[in-house]
Short mmCIF file of C-alpha atoms in Angstrom, two decimals:
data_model
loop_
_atom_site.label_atom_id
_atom_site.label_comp_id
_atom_site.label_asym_id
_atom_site.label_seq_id
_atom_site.Cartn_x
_atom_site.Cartn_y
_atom_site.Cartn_z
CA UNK N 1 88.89 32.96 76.37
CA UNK N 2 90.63 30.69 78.44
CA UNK N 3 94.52 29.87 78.41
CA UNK N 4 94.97 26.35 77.26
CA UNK N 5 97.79 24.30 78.66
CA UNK N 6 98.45 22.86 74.87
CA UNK N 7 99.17 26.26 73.81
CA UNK N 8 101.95 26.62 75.73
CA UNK N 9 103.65 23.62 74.32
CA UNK N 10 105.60 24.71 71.57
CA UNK N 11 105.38 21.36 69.61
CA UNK N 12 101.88 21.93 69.61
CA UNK N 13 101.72 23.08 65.94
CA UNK N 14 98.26 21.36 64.79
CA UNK N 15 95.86 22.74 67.13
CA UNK N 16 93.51 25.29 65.53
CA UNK N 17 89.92 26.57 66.26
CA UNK N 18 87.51 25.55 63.85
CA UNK N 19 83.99 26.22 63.59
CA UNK N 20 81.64 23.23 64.52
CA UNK N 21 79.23 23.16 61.38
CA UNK N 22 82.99 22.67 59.52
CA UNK N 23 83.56 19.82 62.09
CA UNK N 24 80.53 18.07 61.41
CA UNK N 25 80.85 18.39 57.54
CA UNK N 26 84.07 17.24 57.49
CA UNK N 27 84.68 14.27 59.68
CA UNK N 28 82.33 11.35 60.33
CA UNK N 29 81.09 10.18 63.42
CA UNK N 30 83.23 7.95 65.06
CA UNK N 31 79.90 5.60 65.98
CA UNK N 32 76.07 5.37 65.43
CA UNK N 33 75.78 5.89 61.38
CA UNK N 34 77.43 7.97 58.67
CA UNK N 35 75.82 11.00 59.42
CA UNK N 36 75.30 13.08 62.24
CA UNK N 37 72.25 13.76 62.87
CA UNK N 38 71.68 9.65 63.15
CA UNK N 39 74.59 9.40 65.58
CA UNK N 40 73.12 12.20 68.04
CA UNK N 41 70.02 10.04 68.56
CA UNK N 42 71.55 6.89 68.79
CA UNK N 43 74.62 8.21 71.46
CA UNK N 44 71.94 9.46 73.29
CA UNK N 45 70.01 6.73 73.53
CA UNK N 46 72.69 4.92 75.84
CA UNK N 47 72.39 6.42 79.90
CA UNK N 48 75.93 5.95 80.07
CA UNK N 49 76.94 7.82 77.10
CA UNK N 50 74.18 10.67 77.71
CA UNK N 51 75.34 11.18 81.12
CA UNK N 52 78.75 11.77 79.61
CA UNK N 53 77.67 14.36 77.36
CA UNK N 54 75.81 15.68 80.23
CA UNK N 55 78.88 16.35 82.23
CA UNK N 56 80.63 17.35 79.37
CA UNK N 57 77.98 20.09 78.64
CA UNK N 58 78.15 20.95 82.52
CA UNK N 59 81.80 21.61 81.54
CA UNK N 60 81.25 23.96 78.57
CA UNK N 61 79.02 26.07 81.23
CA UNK N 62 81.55 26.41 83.65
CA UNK N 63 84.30 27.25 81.94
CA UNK N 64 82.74 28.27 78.48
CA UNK N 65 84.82 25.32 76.55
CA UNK N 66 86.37 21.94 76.37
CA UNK N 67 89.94 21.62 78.41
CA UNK N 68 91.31 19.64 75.06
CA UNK N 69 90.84 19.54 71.52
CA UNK N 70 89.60 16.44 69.93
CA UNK N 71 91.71 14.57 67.95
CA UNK N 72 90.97 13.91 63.97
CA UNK N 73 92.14 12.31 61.65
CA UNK N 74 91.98 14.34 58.07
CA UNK N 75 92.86 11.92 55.08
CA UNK N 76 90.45 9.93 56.24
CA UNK N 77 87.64 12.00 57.58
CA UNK N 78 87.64 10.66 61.24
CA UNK N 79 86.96 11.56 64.59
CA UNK N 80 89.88 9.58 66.47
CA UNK N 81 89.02 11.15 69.85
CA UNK N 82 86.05 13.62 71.33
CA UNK N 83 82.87 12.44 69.92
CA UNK N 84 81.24 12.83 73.36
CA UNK N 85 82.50 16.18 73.19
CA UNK N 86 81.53 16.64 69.48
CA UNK N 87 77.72 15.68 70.74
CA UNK N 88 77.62 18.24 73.42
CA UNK N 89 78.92 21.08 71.78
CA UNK N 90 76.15 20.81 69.44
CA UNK N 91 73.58 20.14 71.44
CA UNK N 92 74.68 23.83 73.52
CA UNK N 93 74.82 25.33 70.14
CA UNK N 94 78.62 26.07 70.85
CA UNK N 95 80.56 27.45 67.94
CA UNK N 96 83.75 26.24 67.68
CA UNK N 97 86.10 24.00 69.19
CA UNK N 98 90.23 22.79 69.17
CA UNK N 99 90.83 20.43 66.95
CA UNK N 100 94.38 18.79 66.36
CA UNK N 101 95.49 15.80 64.00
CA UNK N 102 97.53 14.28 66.26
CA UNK N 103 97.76 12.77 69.97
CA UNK N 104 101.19 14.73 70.42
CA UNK N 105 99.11 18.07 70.92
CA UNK N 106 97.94 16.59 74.26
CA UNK N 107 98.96 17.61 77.41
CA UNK N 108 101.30 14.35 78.61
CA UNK N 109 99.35 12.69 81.10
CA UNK N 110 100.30 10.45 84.14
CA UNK N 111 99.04 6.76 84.17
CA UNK N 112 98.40 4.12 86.65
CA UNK N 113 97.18 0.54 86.48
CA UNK N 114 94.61 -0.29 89.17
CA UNK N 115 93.92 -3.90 89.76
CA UNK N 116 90.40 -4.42 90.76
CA UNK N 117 88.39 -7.42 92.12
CA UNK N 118 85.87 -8.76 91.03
CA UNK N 119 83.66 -11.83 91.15
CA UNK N 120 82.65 -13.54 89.24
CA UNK N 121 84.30 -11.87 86.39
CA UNK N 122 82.50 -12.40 82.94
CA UNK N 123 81.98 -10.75 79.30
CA UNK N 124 79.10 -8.56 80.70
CA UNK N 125 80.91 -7.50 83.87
CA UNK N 126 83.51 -6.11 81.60
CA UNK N 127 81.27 -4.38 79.03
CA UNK N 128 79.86 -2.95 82.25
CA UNK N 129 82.78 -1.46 83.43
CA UNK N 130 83.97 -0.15 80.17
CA UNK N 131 80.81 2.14 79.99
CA UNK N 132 80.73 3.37 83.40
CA UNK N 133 84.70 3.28 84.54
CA UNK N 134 86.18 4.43 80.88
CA UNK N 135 85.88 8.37 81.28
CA UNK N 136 84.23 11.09 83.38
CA UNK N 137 85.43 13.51 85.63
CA UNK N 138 88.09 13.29 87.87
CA UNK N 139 89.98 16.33 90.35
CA UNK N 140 89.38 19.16 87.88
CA UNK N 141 90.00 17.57 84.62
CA UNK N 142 88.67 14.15 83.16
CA UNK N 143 90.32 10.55 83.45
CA UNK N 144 90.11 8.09 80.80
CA UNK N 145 91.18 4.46 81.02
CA UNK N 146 93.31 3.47 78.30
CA UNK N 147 92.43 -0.25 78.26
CA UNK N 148 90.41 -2.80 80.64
CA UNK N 149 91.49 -6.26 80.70
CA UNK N 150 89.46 -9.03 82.42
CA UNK N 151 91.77 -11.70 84.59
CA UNK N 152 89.93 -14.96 86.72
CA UNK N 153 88.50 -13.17 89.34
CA UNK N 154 90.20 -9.15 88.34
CA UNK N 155 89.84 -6.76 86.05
CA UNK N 156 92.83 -4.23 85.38
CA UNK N 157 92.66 -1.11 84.07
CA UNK N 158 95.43 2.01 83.18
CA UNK N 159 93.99 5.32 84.31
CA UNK N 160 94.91 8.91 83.47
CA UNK N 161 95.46 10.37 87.53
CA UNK N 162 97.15 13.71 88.22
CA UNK N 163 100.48 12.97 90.61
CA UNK N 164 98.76 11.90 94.41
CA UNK N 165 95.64 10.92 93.80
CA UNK N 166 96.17 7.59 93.05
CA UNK N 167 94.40 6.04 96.13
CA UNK N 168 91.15 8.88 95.63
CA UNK N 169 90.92 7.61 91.87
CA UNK N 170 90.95 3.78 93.19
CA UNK N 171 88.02 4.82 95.70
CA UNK N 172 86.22 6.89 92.69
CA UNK N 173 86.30 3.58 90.47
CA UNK N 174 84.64 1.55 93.06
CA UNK N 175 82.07 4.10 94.32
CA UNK N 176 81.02 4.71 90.61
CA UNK N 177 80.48 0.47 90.12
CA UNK N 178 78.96 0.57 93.14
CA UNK N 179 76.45 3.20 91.45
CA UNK N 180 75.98 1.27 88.67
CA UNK N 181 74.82 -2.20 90.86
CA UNK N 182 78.61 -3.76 90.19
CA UNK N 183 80.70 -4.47 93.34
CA UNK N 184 84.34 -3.86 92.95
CA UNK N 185 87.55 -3.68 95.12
CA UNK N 186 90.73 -2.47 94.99
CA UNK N 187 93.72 -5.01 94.69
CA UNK N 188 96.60 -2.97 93.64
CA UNK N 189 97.28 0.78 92.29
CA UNK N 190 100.80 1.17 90.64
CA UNK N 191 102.75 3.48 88.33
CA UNK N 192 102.26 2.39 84.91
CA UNK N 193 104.57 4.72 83.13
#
């Protein structure tokens, strides 16, 4: 078994393995219906959330689990973060996975805001981007934008990017709109922390 990087944090007290039948009888899908075997279906059903799981399940392959644990929430029963990875795990019949009840179990992550253009800049330009720029694989890890806010003719977004990268993740964003038919440039890449 791999050596987390969580593990090593000693204020990491909430992350434990737990099988993935208890995961699905215990927390609710975050999306698509109460129950899970509804949700499955319906995630799938979107390209841009199948080819998600699809990397994701590329990932379990390679390195025979997830690089984080998802993040619940157990008073209430919820999935707070790692449904895509919830989805793929079950559909490669893995076992278990890390779960932990809080955000602070994370490995601290570097963010940057990337300004991007974009013309004309409307509702459905923005949904756009959400799905394809919001999370996929980035320099050995994933990156996940926190938040994407449309301007007049803009659209800025705060990345997760390891330290000197910053200009390769601006050229990733716009080659990956590019793939999905949406032409983008980049205005601006800054620290955001």
């Amino acid at each position: 078994m791999a050596v987390h990087p969580w593990l090593w944090n000693p204020f990491a007290v909430t992350v434990r393995r737990m099988p993935l039948s208890e995961i699905l009888a215990m927390y609710r899908p975050p999306a698509g219906g109460e129950r899970w075997k509804r949700a499955i279906p319906d995630l799938l059903a979107d390209p841009d959330d199948a080819r998600i799981v699809d990397l994701l399940r590329a990932e379990l392959v390679a390195h025979g689990d997830f690089r984080e644990p998802i993040v619940v929430e157990p008073g209430e029963g919820d999935v707070l973060d790692g449904l895509h990875r919830i989805v793929a795990a079950v559909l490669s019949k893995q076992e278990a996975m890390d779960v932990t009840d809080t955000y602070d179990d994370l490995p601290r992550k570097r963010r940057i805001a990337i300004v991007l253009r974009a013309i004309p800049v409307t509702a459905a330009l923005v949904d756009r981007l959400t799905k394809v720029l919001f999370s996929f694989p980035f320099e050995g890890g994933w990156t996940n934008c926190d938040l994407l806010l449309p301007g007049d003719d803009e659209v800025t977004g705060w990345w997760h990017c390891p330290a000197g990268l910053d200009e390769r993740l601006g050229e990733e964003l716009v080659a990956r709109a590019a793939a999905s038919g949406v032409g983008l440039g980049v205005l601006s890449i800054a620290p955001a922390d």
